[in-house]
Amino acid sequence: MAKYLLLKHYRGAPAAVNDVPMDRWTPEEISAHMKYMNDFAARLEKTGEFVDGQALAPEGEWVRYDGEGRPPVTDGPFAETKDLIAGWMIIDVDTKERAVALAGELSAAPGAGGEPIHEWLEVRPFLTEPPTITE
Amino acid sequence: MDEALLRSLTPGVLTVLVRRGADFAAAEDAVQDALVEALRVWPDGRPRDARGWLVTVAWRKFLDATRADTARRGREGRVEEEPAPGPAPGVDDTLQLYFLCAHPSLTPASAVALTLRAVGGLTTRQIAQAYLVPEATMAQRISRAKRTVSGVRLDRPGDVATVLRVLYLVFNEGYSGDVDLAAEAIRLTRQLAARIDHPEVAGLLALMLLHHARRAARTAFDGSLVPLAEQDRGRWDTAAIAEGIGILQAALARDRLGEFQAQAAIAALHADAPTAEETDWVQIVEWYDELVRLTDSPVVRLNRAVAVGQADGPQAGLAALADLDAALPRHTAVAAYLHERAGDLTKAAQLYAEAAHKAPDLAERAHLTRQAARLNARRHPRHSPPEA
């Protein structure tokens, strides 16, 4: 088994095919989208491949250490040019092919007009623990 | 297997161990071990004297742990095999447990976790699942909390207000995992109300019951939020409403108003209205005025603006809103709603979309996005098909 991160972006990913902002969908289309996402996660729980799924708020800030006894420096909110992560799903699957197939399914979630969004998702393998047997 | 019975016995068993001379942290660990043991073996046959069984097993766990600890330190065992005679029971130790677990030296998250475990009888795993953190993290949070209160003696009355804040947090922080935290908060508040005569305890219990009564109607079949005005009132739990209103009226008759009673009064006015249109908004505004006086909270002022919008019209609501800090959580959502009622759909749609962007949870974000979508769809009937 290998873990993969399926990463969804607010900004920074190539444009989706069906690229209409959600507030321009109909309320029914929004419901259909939500249902698709929930069903997808529920199905992966059933197959024993779901690990975690989280959504992030679109606003945040940069923070860094500024030396002993000083409060951290903050910079934000994020500039409009910044690549912005919207959320993720972590899956634990047998092969990379399976991870890619699942990301493809997730990207088919319906959007405006009930048509698949064809959204670009990032698929990233986790770096694992070293194996016990090395030779 | 009656898990509810098991949980209701927990605080009593814990206080027996403490009365026998065990320190709180060790006693609490031992009771937790006994609970886990009960969850394992009771399904095959519950002991006739459930409480006695728990006390015996917990005391044995305590002795085992203490002996192991003593042995580790290479000292002779000093622990008495037989329990030391404690002070006569009768003082309400369970009440003192509430105070200890909500001690002001604890952070809210720690107080919540400790209360759920020591008073509520939940296992660390259940609490961890409910708050979506790893079990090891929750175990550490609880043991740190116990170290923090280790110097506090169990014999002094604490502050009821801190206990109520903890119970309110348990109720309000949603629920996941296999434990219904809202129901658990009600159980703990009911147990507290039976032990202490305090109008605000009654007020919080009433508030919880009145909100819990609407729970089934609050979510649509697809999981989306249903706002109060659109809820199917036939799905409200009338027994819980009646109980909540009864408790509230008895509390209000004591004439010692507090914020939970005032909040419950507002919930009761909603519960009383056969339809959303028949809601007594004028009285609700009056209760918000009381709440502002009691708490001076900006969040209360924001909710008051919504009520004013209903009682005196959207322009009055917008005027009330204008006095408030626009950075307040949900300020934008309230502004969107009031602008929609005032007829400015363009502005409302734009504000709903902005509010969705700032929403603190997924359900609310989806709800606000739907509101924006609904208005946009009305303003521009079906957009042209997206370019592929």
Short mmCIF file of C-alpha atoms in Angstrom, two decimals:
data_model
loop_
_atom_site.label_atom_id
_atom_site.label_comp_id
_atom_site.label_asym_id
_atom_site.label_seq_id
_atom_site.Cartn_x
_atom_site.Cartn_y
_atom_site.Cartn_z
CA MET A 1 0.00 0.00 0.00
CA ALA A 2 1.13 3.53 -0.68
CA LYS A 3 -0.33 6.82 0.38
CA TYR A 4 -1.13 9.58 -2.05
CA LEU A 5 -2.27 13.13 -1.55
CA LEU A 6 -4.95 14.37 -3.95
CA LEU A 7 -4.58 18.12 -3.82
CA LYS A 8 -7.22 20.59 -4.93
CA HIS A 9 -6.39 24.23 -5.62
CA TYR A 10 -8.33 27.45 -5.35
CA ARG A 11 -5.64 29.07 -7.50
CA GLY A 12 -2.52 27.95 -9.29
CA ALA A 13 -3.81 24.86 -11.06
CA PRO A 14 -4.34 24.94 -14.83
CA ALA A 15 -7.87 26.07 -15.68
CA ALA A 16 -10.57 23.42 -15.51
CA VAL A 17 -12.56 22.60 -18.63
CA ASN A 18 -15.91 23.51 -17.08
CA ASP A 19 -14.59 26.56 -15.27
CA VAL A 20 -17.62 28.40 -13.87
CA PRO A 21 -17.46 29.82 -10.32
CA MET A 22 -19.76 27.95 -7.96
CA ASP A 23 -21.97 30.93 -7.17
CA ARG A 24 -22.93 30.91 -10.87
CA TRP A 25 -24.24 27.36 -10.68
CA THR A 26 -27.82 26.58 -9.74
CA PRO A 27 -28.48 25.52 -6.15
CA GLU A 28 -29.35 22.04 -7.49
CA GLU A 29 -26.00 21.80 -9.25
CA ILE A 30 -24.25 22.70 -5.99
CA SER A 31 -26.16 19.97 -4.18
CA ALA A 32 -25.27 17.44 -6.88
CA HIS A 33 -21.62 18.39 -6.56
CA MET A 34 -21.65 18.03 -2.76
CA LYS A 35 -23.33 14.67 -3.04
CA TYR A 36 -20.76 13.45 -5.54
CA MET A 37 -17.89 14.45 -3.24
CA ASN A 38 -19.48 12.85 -0.17
CA ASP A 39 -20.33 9.66 -2.04
CA PHE A 40 -16.79 9.46 -3.36
CA ALA A 41 -15.28 9.65 0.14
CA ALA A 42 -17.85 7.21 1.51
CA ARG A 43 -17.04 4.72 -1.23
CA LEU A 44 -13.30 4.91 -0.50
CA GLU A 45 -14.02 4.32 3.17
CA LYS A 46 -15.88 1.15 2.17
CA THR A 47 -13.01 -0.07 0.00
CA GLY A 48 -10.55 0.63 2.81
CA GLU A 49 -8.64 3.24 0.84
CA PHE A 50 -9.72 6.47 2.53
CA VAL A 51 -7.35 8.06 5.03
CA ASP A 52 -8.34 11.68 5.45
CA GLY A 53 -10.04 14.55 3.71
CA GLN A 54 -9.93 18.20 4.74
CA ALA A 55 -10.88 21.57 3.32
CA LEU A 56 -8.95 24.78 3.96
CA ALA A 57 -10.23 28.32 4.27
CA PRO A 58 -9.14 30.47 1.34
CA GLU A 59 -7.50 33.03 3.60
CA GLY A 60 -4.27 32.71 5.52
CA GLU A 61 -0.92 34.37 5.98
CA TRP A 62 2.83 33.76 5.86
CA VAL A 63 4.61 33.53 9.20
CA ARG A 64 8.30 33.33 10.05
CA TYR A 65 10.60 33.44 13.08
CA ASP A 66 12.03 36.89 13.73
CA GLY A 67 14.66 36.19 16.36
CA GLU A 68 14.88 35.57 20.08
CA GLY A 69 12.28 37.36 22.19
CA ARG A 70 10.47 38.83 19.23
CA PRO A 71 7.03 37.88 17.99
CA PRO A 72 6.95 36.07 14.64
CA VAL A 73 6.75 38.21 11.52
CA THR A 74 3.53 37.78 9.61
CA ASP A 75 2.72 38.71 6.07
CA GLY A 76 -0.72 38.39 4.64
CA PRO A 77 -3.32 37.88 3.46
CA PHE A 78 -1.85 35.93 0.57
CA ALA A 79 -1.09 37.85 -2.60
CA GLU A 80 -3.43 37.18 -5.51
CA THR A 81 -0.63 35.44 -7.39
CA LYS A 82 -0.03 32.79 -4.77
CA ASP A 83 -0.80 29.16 -5.49
CA LEU A 84 -3.65 28.44 -3.09
CA ILE A 85 -4.58 24.99 -1.79
CA ALA A 86 -8.31 24.42 -1.25
CA GLY A 87 -8.16 21.01 0.36
CA TRP A 88 -7.01 17.47 0.07
CA MET A 89 -7.87 13.84 0.26
CA ILE A 90 -5.35 11.27 1.40
CA ILE A 91 -5.79 7.77 0.03
CA ASP A 92 -3.94 4.56 0.71
CA VAL A 93 -3.94 2.43 -2.42
CA ASP A 94 -2.09 -0.49 -3.98
CA THR A 95 -0.70 1.21 -7.03
CA LYS A 96 0.01 4.57 -8.54
CA GLU A 97 -2.42 3.66 -11.34
CA ARG A 98 -5.20 3.32 -8.77
CA ALA A 99 -4.32 6.73 -7.29
CA VAL A 100 -4.46 8.33 -10.73
CA ALA A 101 -7.73 6.60 -11.58
CA LEU A 102 -9.31 7.85 -8.35
CA ALA A 103 -8.06 11.39 -8.92
CA GLY A 104 -9.64 11.21 -12.36
CA GLU A 105 -12.96 10.21 -10.83
CA LEU A 106 -12.77 13.02 -8.30
CA SER A 107 -12.07 15.48 -11.11
CA ALA A 108 -15.26 14.33 -12.83
CA ALA A 109 -17.40 15.82 -10.03
CA PRO A 110 -20.32 17.64 -11.66
CA GLY A 111 -20.33 21.44 -11.89
CA ALA A 112 -22.24 24.00 -13.94
CA GLY A 113 -24.88 22.44 -16.19
CA GLY A 114 -24.40 19.16 -14.33
CA GLU A 115 -21.35 18.52 -16.51
CA PRO A 116 -18.01 17.26 -15.09
CA ILE A 117 -15.72 20.08 -13.99
CA HIS A 118 -12.60 18.35 -15.43
CA GLU A 119 -10.68 20.11 -12.68
CA TRP A 120 -6.92 19.56 -12.48
CA LEU A 121 -5.94 17.78 -9.26
CA GLU A 122 -2.41 17.26 -8.03
CA VAL A 123 -1.45 13.66 -7.15
CA ARG A 124 1.55 13.42 -4.84
CA PRO A 125 3.03 10.24 -3.36
CA PHE A 126 3.98 10.35 0.32
CA LEU A 127 7.59 9.67 1.23
CA THR A 128 7.42 6.48 3.24
CA GLU A 129 9.21 4.92 6.18
CA PRO A 130 12.31 2.96 5.14
CA PRO A 131 11.59 -0.74 4.52
CA THR A 132 12.66 -3.30 7.10
CA ILE A 133 14.43 -5.48 4.55
CA THR A 134 16.99 -3.51 2.63
CA GLU A 135 19.04 -6.17 0.89
CA MET B 1 -24.86 -3.54 27.15
CA ASP B 2 -26.03 -0.33 28.68
CA GLU B 3 -23.28 2.17 27.96
CA ALA B 4 -25.42 5.01 29.28
CA LEU B 5 -25.64 3.28 32.66
CA LEU B 6 -21.90 2.78 32.67
CA ARG B 7 -21.31 6.44 31.99
CA SER B 8 -23.78 7.61 34.59
CA LEU B 9 -21.91 5.58 37.23
CA THR B 10 -18.48 6.95 36.35
CA PRO B 11 -18.32 10.09 38.51
CA GLY B 12 -19.62 8.23 41.57
CA VAL B 13 -16.99 5.50 41.20
CA LEU B 14 -14.27 8.07 40.75
CA THR B 15 -15.22 9.91 43.90
CA VAL B 16 -15.23 6.64 45.88
CA LEU B 17 -11.61 6.10 44.89
CA VAL B 18 -10.69 9.66 45.78
CA ARG B 19 -12.45 9.31 49.14
CA ARG B 20 -10.42 6.16 49.78
CA GLY B 21 -7.29 8.21 49.44
CA ALA B 22 -6.31 7.83 45.79
CA ASP B 23 -5.12 11.05 44.24
CA PHE B 24 -7.38 12.36 41.50
CA ALA B 25 -5.10 11.66 38.53
CA ALA B 26 -4.39 8.05 39.51
CA ALA B 27 -8.02 7.42 40.46
CA GLU B 28 -9.21 8.80 37.14
CA ASP B 29 -6.81 6.55 35.23
CA ALA B 30 -8.00 3.55 37.23
CA VAL B 31 -11.66 4.35 36.54
CA GLN B 32 -10.87 4.71 32.84
CA ASP B 33 -9.19 1.28 32.90
CA ALA B 34 -12.23 -0.18 34.65
CA LEU B 35 -14.52 1.39 32.04
CA VAL B 36 -12.52 -0.09 29.20
CA GLU B 37 -12.67 -3.45 31.00
CA ALA B 38 -16.43 -3.13 31.44
CA LEU B 39 -16.89 -2.30 27.77
CA ARG B 40 -14.97 -5.50 27.03
CA VAL B 41 -16.60 -7.97 29.42
CA TRP B 42 -20.09 -6.60 30.17
CA PRO B 43 -21.52 -7.53 26.79
CA ASP B 44 -21.16 -11.17 27.94
CA GLY B 45 -23.18 -10.50 31.06
CA ARG B 46 -23.58 -7.36 33.08
CA PRO B 47 -22.84 -7.76 36.79
CA ARG B 48 -25.89 -7.45 39.02
CA ASP B 49 -24.28 -4.69 41.07
CA ALA B 50 -22.78 -2.65 38.27
CA ARG B 51 -21.52 0.11 40.51
CA GLY B 52 -19.96 -2.30 42.99
CA TRP B 53 -18.25 -4.12 40.13
CA LEU B 54 -16.81 -0.87 38.80
CA VAL B 55 -15.59 0.23 42.22
CA THR B 56 -13.89 -3.14 42.82
CA VAL B 57 -12.24 -3.28 39.41
CA ALA B 58 -11.19 0.37 39.50
CA TRP B 59 -9.73 0.00 42.99
CA ARG B 60 -7.79 -3.10 41.87
CA LYS B 61 -6.51 -1.20 38.82
CA PHE B 62 -5.48 1.62 41.11
CA LEU B 63 -3.59 -0.74 43.44
CA ASP B 64 -1.93 -2.51 40.50
CA ALA B 65 -0.79 0.78 39.01
CA THR B 66 0.42 2.11 42.35
CA ARG B 67 2.30 -1.12 43.10
CA ALA B 68 3.90 -1.10 39.68
CA ASP B 69 4.82 2.50 40.20
CA THR B 70 6.24 1.81 43.66
CA ALA B 71 8.18 -1.20 42.42
CA ARG B 72 9.61 0.88 39.63
CA ARG B 73 10.96 3.31 42.12
CA GLY B 74 12.45 0.39 44.06
CA ARG B 75 10.62 1.18 47.26
CA GLU B 76 8.65 -1.00 49.61
CA GLY B 77 4.94 -0.97 48.95
CA ARG B 78 3.31 1.49 51.23
CA VAL B 79 -0.14 1.19 49.84
CA GLU B 80 -2.78 -0.31 52.05
CA GLU B 81 -4.52 -3.29 50.55
CA GLU B 82 -7.73 -2.33 52.26
CA PRO B 83 -9.31 0.98 51.53
CA ALA B 84 -8.80 3.63 54.14
CA PRO B 85 -12.05 4.76 55.71
CA GLY B 86 -12.97 7.93 53.92
CA PRO B 87 -15.20 10.75 55.05
CA ALA B 88 -18.88 9.90 55.20
CA PRO B 89 -20.59 10.11 51.86
CA GLY B 90 -23.33 12.65 51.47
CA VAL B 91 -21.38 15.65 50.36
CA ASP B 92 -21.97 15.85 46.64
CA ASP B 93 -18.64 14.73 45.30
CA THR B 94 -19.93 14.53 41.74
CA LEU B 95 -20.63 18.24 41.85
CA GLN B 96 -17.08 18.87 42.99
CA LEU B 97 -15.86 16.80 40.05
CA TYR B 98 -17.64 19.16 37.66
CA PHE B 99 -15.86 22.10 39.26
CA LEU B 100 -12.49 20.37 39.17
CA CYS B 101 -12.77 19.37 35.50
CA ALA B 102 -13.80 22.89 34.50
CA HIS B 103 -11.18 24.54 36.71
CA PRO B 104 -10.22 28.02 35.46
CA SER B 105 -6.55 26.98 35.24
CA LEU B 106 -7.45 24.64 32.36
CA THR B 107 -7.71 25.67 28.73
CA PRO B 108 -11.20 25.19 27.27
CA ALA B 109 -10.06 22.20 25.17
CA SER B 110 -8.53 20.52 28.22
CA ALA B 111 -11.54 21.21 30.42
CA VAL B 112 -13.85 19.74 27.78
CA ALA B 113 -11.74 16.59 27.41
CA LEU B 114 -11.36 16.07 31.15
CA THR B 115 -15.07 16.64 31.79
CA LEU B 116 -16.07 14.16 29.11
CA ARG B 117 -13.74 11.54 30.55
CA ALA B 118 -13.98 11.99 34.31
CA VAL B 119 -17.61 13.12 34.58
CA GLY B 120 -18.99 11.77 31.32
CA GLY B 121 -17.32 8.37 31.44
CA LEU B 122 -16.27 8.46 27.81
CA THR B 123 -13.13 6.64 26.76
CA THR B 124 -10.13 8.54 25.45
CA ARG B 125 -10.72 6.91 22.07
CA GLN B 126 -14.32 8.14 21.90
CA ILE B 127 -13.31 11.68 22.86
CA ALA B 128 -10.49 11.64 20.31
CA GLN B 129 -12.86 10.48 17.58
CA ALA B 130 -15.40 13.12 18.48
CA TYR B 131 -12.83 15.90 18.20
CA LEU B 132 -11.00 14.39 15.22
CA VAL B 133 -7.58 14.18 16.85
CA PRO B 134 -5.32 11.13 17.27
CA GLU B 135 -5.99 9.11 20.40
CA ALA B 136 -2.43 9.64 21.66
CA THR B 137 -2.91 13.41 21.40
CA MET B 138 -6.14 13.27 23.37
CA ALA B 139 -4.52 11.03 25.99
CA GLN B 140 -1.75 13.59 26.44
CA ARG B 141 -4.23 16.46 26.64
CA ILE B 142 -6.10 14.66 29.39
CA SER B 143 -3.03 13.73 31.41
CA ARG B 144 -1.67 17.29 31.15
CA ALA B 145 -5.04 18.57 32.31
CA LYS B 146 -4.91 16.26 35.30
CA ARG B 147 -1.42 17.47 36.19
CA THR B 148 -2.68 21.04 35.97
CA VAL B 149 -5.44 20.45 38.51
CA SER B 150 -3.40 18.06 40.68
CA GLY B 151 -2.96 20.66 43.40
CA VAL B 152 -6.64 21.57 43.53
CA ARG B 153 -8.51 20.12 46.48
CA LEU B 154 -11.89 18.57 45.78
CA ASP B 155 -13.54 20.11 48.80
CA ARG B 156 -14.04 23.71 47.75
CA PRO B 157 -17.02 24.82 45.69
CA GLY B 158 -16.04 26.16 42.33
CA ASP B 159 -17.51 28.60 39.87
CA VAL B 160 -20.70 27.42 38.20
CA ALA B 161 -20.11 29.77 35.27
CA THR B 162 -16.93 27.95 34.23
CA VAL B 163 -18.74 24.60 34.34
CA LEU B 164 -21.56 25.97 32.20
CA ARG B 165 -19.11 27.32 29.64
CA VAL B 166 -17.52 23.89 29.31
CA LEU B 167 -20.89 22.15 28.91
CA TYR B 168 -21.95 24.78 26.37
CA LEU B 169 -18.78 24.07 24.37
CA VAL B 170 -19.44 20.34 24.41
CA PHE B 171 -22.96 20.94 23.14
CA ASN B 172 -22.03 23.47 20.52
CA GLU B 173 -18.97 21.91 18.93
CA GLY B 174 -20.81 19.57 16.64
CA TYR B 175 -20.55 15.86 16.71
CA SER B 176 -18.73 13.11 14.92
CA GLY B 177 -17.55 9.64 15.77
CA ASP B 178 -19.89 7.26 17.55
CA VAL B 179 -20.72 9.56 20.45
CA ASP B 180 -23.41 12.19 20.15
CA LEU B 181 -21.77 15.08 21.99
CA ALA B 182 -24.91 17.21 21.96
CA ALA B 183 -26.87 14.47 23.70
CA GLU B 184 -23.97 13.89 26.06
CA ALA B 185 -23.87 17.60 26.94
CA ILE B 186 -27.58 17.47 27.72
CA ARG B 187 -27.09 14.42 29.93
CA LEU B 188 -24.25 16.09 31.84
CA THR B 189 -26.18 19.34 32.23
CA ARG B 190 -29.27 17.47 33.39
CA GLN B 191 -27.13 15.61 35.95
CA LEU B 192 -25.69 18.94 37.09
CA ALA B 193 -29.13 20.56 37.31
CA ALA B 194 -30.24 17.72 39.61
CA ARG B 195 -27.37 18.57 41.96
CA ILE B 196 -27.36 22.32 42.10
CA ASP B 197 -30.16 24.81 42.35
CA HIS B 198 -29.08 27.55 39.98
CA PRO B 199 -31.24 29.38 37.43
CA GLU B 200 -28.42 29.57 34.87
CA VAL B 201 -27.87 25.80 35.01
CA ALA B 202 -31.57 25.43 34.30
CA GLY B 203 -31.28 28.10 31.60
CA LEU B 204 -28.48 26.23 29.84
CA LEU B 205 -30.37 22.94 30.05
CA ALA B 206 -33.45 24.63 28.55
CA LEU B 207 -31.33 26.21 25.83
CA MET B 208 -29.82 22.86 24.89
CA LEU B 209 -33.17 21.07 24.87
CA LEU B 210 -34.78 23.75 22.71
CA HIS B 211 -31.98 23.65 20.15
CA HIS B 212 -31.69 19.89 20.21
CA ALA B 213 -35.43 19.70 19.51
CA ARG B 214 -34.82 21.28 16.10
CA ARG B 215 -31.92 19.06 15.15
CA ALA B 216 -33.75 16.68 12.80
CA ALA B 217 -35.17 19.63 10.87
CA ARG B 218 -31.88 21.49 10.63
CA THR B 219 -30.32 19.27 7.97
CA ALA B 220 -31.82 18.27 4.62
CA PHE B 221 -31.53 14.74 3.30
CA ASP B 222 -28.47 15.74 1.26
CA GLY B 223 -26.75 17.03 4.39
CA SER B 224 -27.24 20.72 3.58
CA LEU B 225 -28.24 23.24 6.25
CA VAL B 226 -31.89 24.27 6.47
CA PRO B 227 -32.31 27.77 7.92
CA LEU B 228 -34.77 28.21 10.78
CA ALA B 229 -37.40 29.95 8.65
CA GLU B 230 -37.47 27.08 6.15
CA GLN B 231 -37.46 24.19 8.61
CA ASP B 232 -40.33 21.72 8.64
CA ARG B 233 -41.68 22.51 12.10
CA GLY B 234 -43.53 19.20 12.10
CA ARG B 235 -40.14 17.56 12.56
CA TRP B 236 -39.34 19.48 15.73
CA ASP B 237 -39.32 17.37 18.88
CA THR B 238 -42.34 18.71 20.76
CA ALA B 239 -41.58 16.76 23.95
CA ALA B 240 -38.10 18.32 24.18
CA ILE B 241 -39.60 21.76 23.48
CA ALA B 242 -42.20 21.33 26.22
CA GLU B 243 -39.55 20.19 28.68
CA GLY B 244 -37.24 23.06 27.75
CA ILE B 245 -39.98 25.66 28.10
CA GLY B 246 -41.08 24.22 31.45
CA ILE B 247 -37.54 24.35 32.82
CA LEU B 248 -37.03 27.86 31.47
CA GLN B 249 -40.25 29.23 32.96
CA ALA B 250 -39.36 27.87 36.38
CA ALA B 251 -35.91 29.44 36.10
CA LEU B 252 -37.22 32.83 34.92
CA ALA B 253 -39.67 32.89 37.82
CA ARG B 254 -36.65 33.07 40.15
CA ASP B 255 -35.93 36.51 38.74
CA ARG B 256 -32.17 36.02 38.48
CA LEU B 257 -31.69 36.47 34.77
CA GLY B 258 -28.49 35.35 33.11
CA GLU B 259 -27.29 34.94 29.55
CA PHE B 260 -28.29 31.29 29.17
CA GLN B 261 -31.84 31.99 30.34
CA ALA B 262 -32.07 34.90 27.90
CA GLN B 263 -30.75 32.77 25.04
CA ALA B 264 -33.18 30.01 25.96
CA ALA B 265 -36.02 32.56 25.99
CA ILE B 266 -35.18 33.47 22.40
CA ALA B 267 -35.06 29.79 21.41
CA ALA B 268 -38.41 29.30 23.17
CA LEU B 269 -40.02 32.13 21.18
CA HIS B 270 -38.89 30.44 17.97
CA ALA B 271 -40.16 27.10 19.22
CA ASP B 272 -43.52 28.68 20.10
CA ALA B 273 -44.20 30.02 16.61
CA PRO B 274 -46.39 27.68 14.55
CA THR B 275 -44.90 29.18 11.38
CA ALA B 276 -41.85 31.35 10.73
CA GLU B 277 -44.16 34.26 9.84
CA GLU B 278 -45.83 34.11 13.24
CA THR B 279 -42.54 34.50 15.14
CA ASP B 280 -42.77 37.18 17.82
CA TRP B 281 -39.76 39.18 16.63
CA VAL B 282 -40.59 42.19 18.79
CA GLN B 283 -40.20 40.10 21.92
CA ILE B 284 -37.08 38.47 20.50
CA VAL B 285 -35.51 41.91 20.03
CA GLU B 286 -36.35 42.68 23.67
CA TRP B 287 -34.54 39.53 24.78
CA TYR B 288 -31.55 40.49 22.63
CA ASP B 289 -31.55 43.85 24.39
CA GLU B 290 -31.35 41.96 27.68
CA LEU B 291 -28.52 39.84 26.29
CA VAL B 292 -26.61 42.90 25.14
CA ARG B 293 -27.01 44.32 28.63
CA LEU B 294 -25.79 41.04 30.21
CA THR B 295 -22.89 40.22 27.91
CA ASP B 296 -22.11 43.27 25.79
CA SER B 297 -21.03 40.77 23.17
CA PRO B 298 -20.59 41.91 19.55
CA VAL B 299 -21.90 38.54 18.38
CA VAL B 300 -25.11 39.16 20.30
CA ARG B 301 -25.39 42.60 18.71
CA LEU B 302 -25.03 40.98 15.31
CA ASN B 303 -27.84 38.52 16.03
CA ARG B 304 -29.87 41.40 17.37
CA ALA B 305 -29.49 43.18 14.03
CA VAL B 306 -31.08 40.17 12.32
CA ALA B 307 -33.99 40.26 14.77
CA VAL B 308 -34.40 44.01 14.31
CA GLY B 309 -34.52 43.39 10.56
CA GLN B 310 -37.43 41.03 11.13
CA ALA B 311 -39.27 43.17 13.67
CA ASP B 312 -38.84 46.63 12.09
CA GLY B 313 -37.89 45.88 8.51
CA PRO B 314 -34.61 45.35 6.65
CA GLN B 315 -33.63 49.04 6.66
CA ALA B 316 -33.77 49.09 10.44
CA GLY B 317 -31.72 45.89 10.48
CA LEU B 318 -29.12 47.42 8.18
CA ALA B 319 -28.99 50.49 10.40
CA ALA B 320 -28.33 48.27 13.44
CA LEU B 321 -25.68 46.43 11.45
CA ALA B 322 -23.95 49.65 10.42
CA ASP B 323 -22.84 50.21 14.03
CA LEU B 324 -20.98 46.91 14.15
CA ASP B 325 -17.46 45.92 13.16
CA ALA B 326 -17.54 44.46 9.64
CA ALA B 327 -14.80 41.99 10.64
CA LEU B 328 -17.19 40.13 12.98
CA PRO B 329 -17.75 36.52 11.99
CA ARG B 330 -20.94 36.19 9.90
CA HIS B 331 -21.28 39.97 9.52
CA THR B 332 -21.18 39.62 5.72
CA ALA B 333 -23.76 36.83 5.75
CA VAL B 334 -26.13 38.95 7.83
CA ALA B 335 -25.58 41.93 5.51
CA ALA B 336 -26.36 39.71 2.51
CA TYR B 337 -29.59 38.52 4.08
CA LEU B 338 -30.75 42.02 5.00
CA HIS B 339 -29.92 43.39 1.55
CA GLU B 340 -31.88 40.58 -0.04
CA ARG B 341 -34.90 41.39 2.10
CA ALA B 342 -34.47 45.06 1.21
CA GLY B 343 -34.71 44.07 -2.47
CA ASP B 344 -31.12 44.68 -3.54
CA LEU B 345 -30.48 41.28 -5.10
CA THR B 346 -27.27 42.22 -6.90
CA LYS B 347 -25.65 43.43 -3.71
CA ALA B 348 -27.03 40.47 -1.77
CA ALA B 349 -25.66 37.92 -4.24
CA GLN B 350 -22.26 39.53 -4.15
CA LEU B 351 -22.28 39.59 -0.33
CA TYR B 352 -23.43 35.95 -0.10
CA ALA B 353 -20.51 34.91 -2.31
CA GLU B 354 -18.14 36.96 -0.15
CA ALA B 355 -19.63 35.45 3.02
CA ALA B 356 -19.17 31.95 1.58
CA HIS B 357 -15.51 32.77 1.02
CA LYS B 358 -15.19 33.61 4.73
CA ALA B 359 -17.40 30.80 6.06
CA PRO B 360 -15.91 28.89 9.00
CA ASP B 361 -17.29 25.46 8.08
CA LEU B 362 -18.18 23.49 4.98
CA ALA B 363 -21.92 23.26 5.61
CA GLU B 364 -22.20 27.01 6.02
CA ARG B 365 -20.01 27.63 3.01
CA ALA B 366 -22.22 25.41 0.87
CA HIS B 367 -25.33 27.10 2.24
CA LEU B 368 -24.08 30.60 1.50
CA THR B 369 -22.84 29.61 -1.95
CA ARG B 370 -26.32 28.22 -2.66
CA GLN B 371 -27.85 31.53 -1.55
CA ALA B 372 -25.59 33.39 -3.97
CA ALA B 373 -26.39 30.88 -6.70
CA ARG B 374 -30.12 31.20 -6.07
CA LEU B 375 -30.03 34.98 -6.49
CA ASN B 376 -27.69 34.83 -9.48
CA ALA B 377 -29.95 32.30 -11.17
CA ARG B 378 -32.89 34.63 -10.62
CA ARG B 379 -31.02 37.62 -11.99
CA HIS B 380 -29.57 35.83 -15.02
CA PRO B 381 -31.83 32.92 -15.92
CA ARG B 382 -29.65 29.98 -17.01
CA HIS B 383 -26.23 31.10 -18.21
CA SER B 384 -25.09 29.96 -21.62
CA PRO B 385 -23.49 26.50 -21.60
CA PRO B 386 -19.89 26.62 -20.48
CA GLU B 387 -17.28 26.66 -23.18
CA ALA B 388 -15.57 23.31 -23.47
#
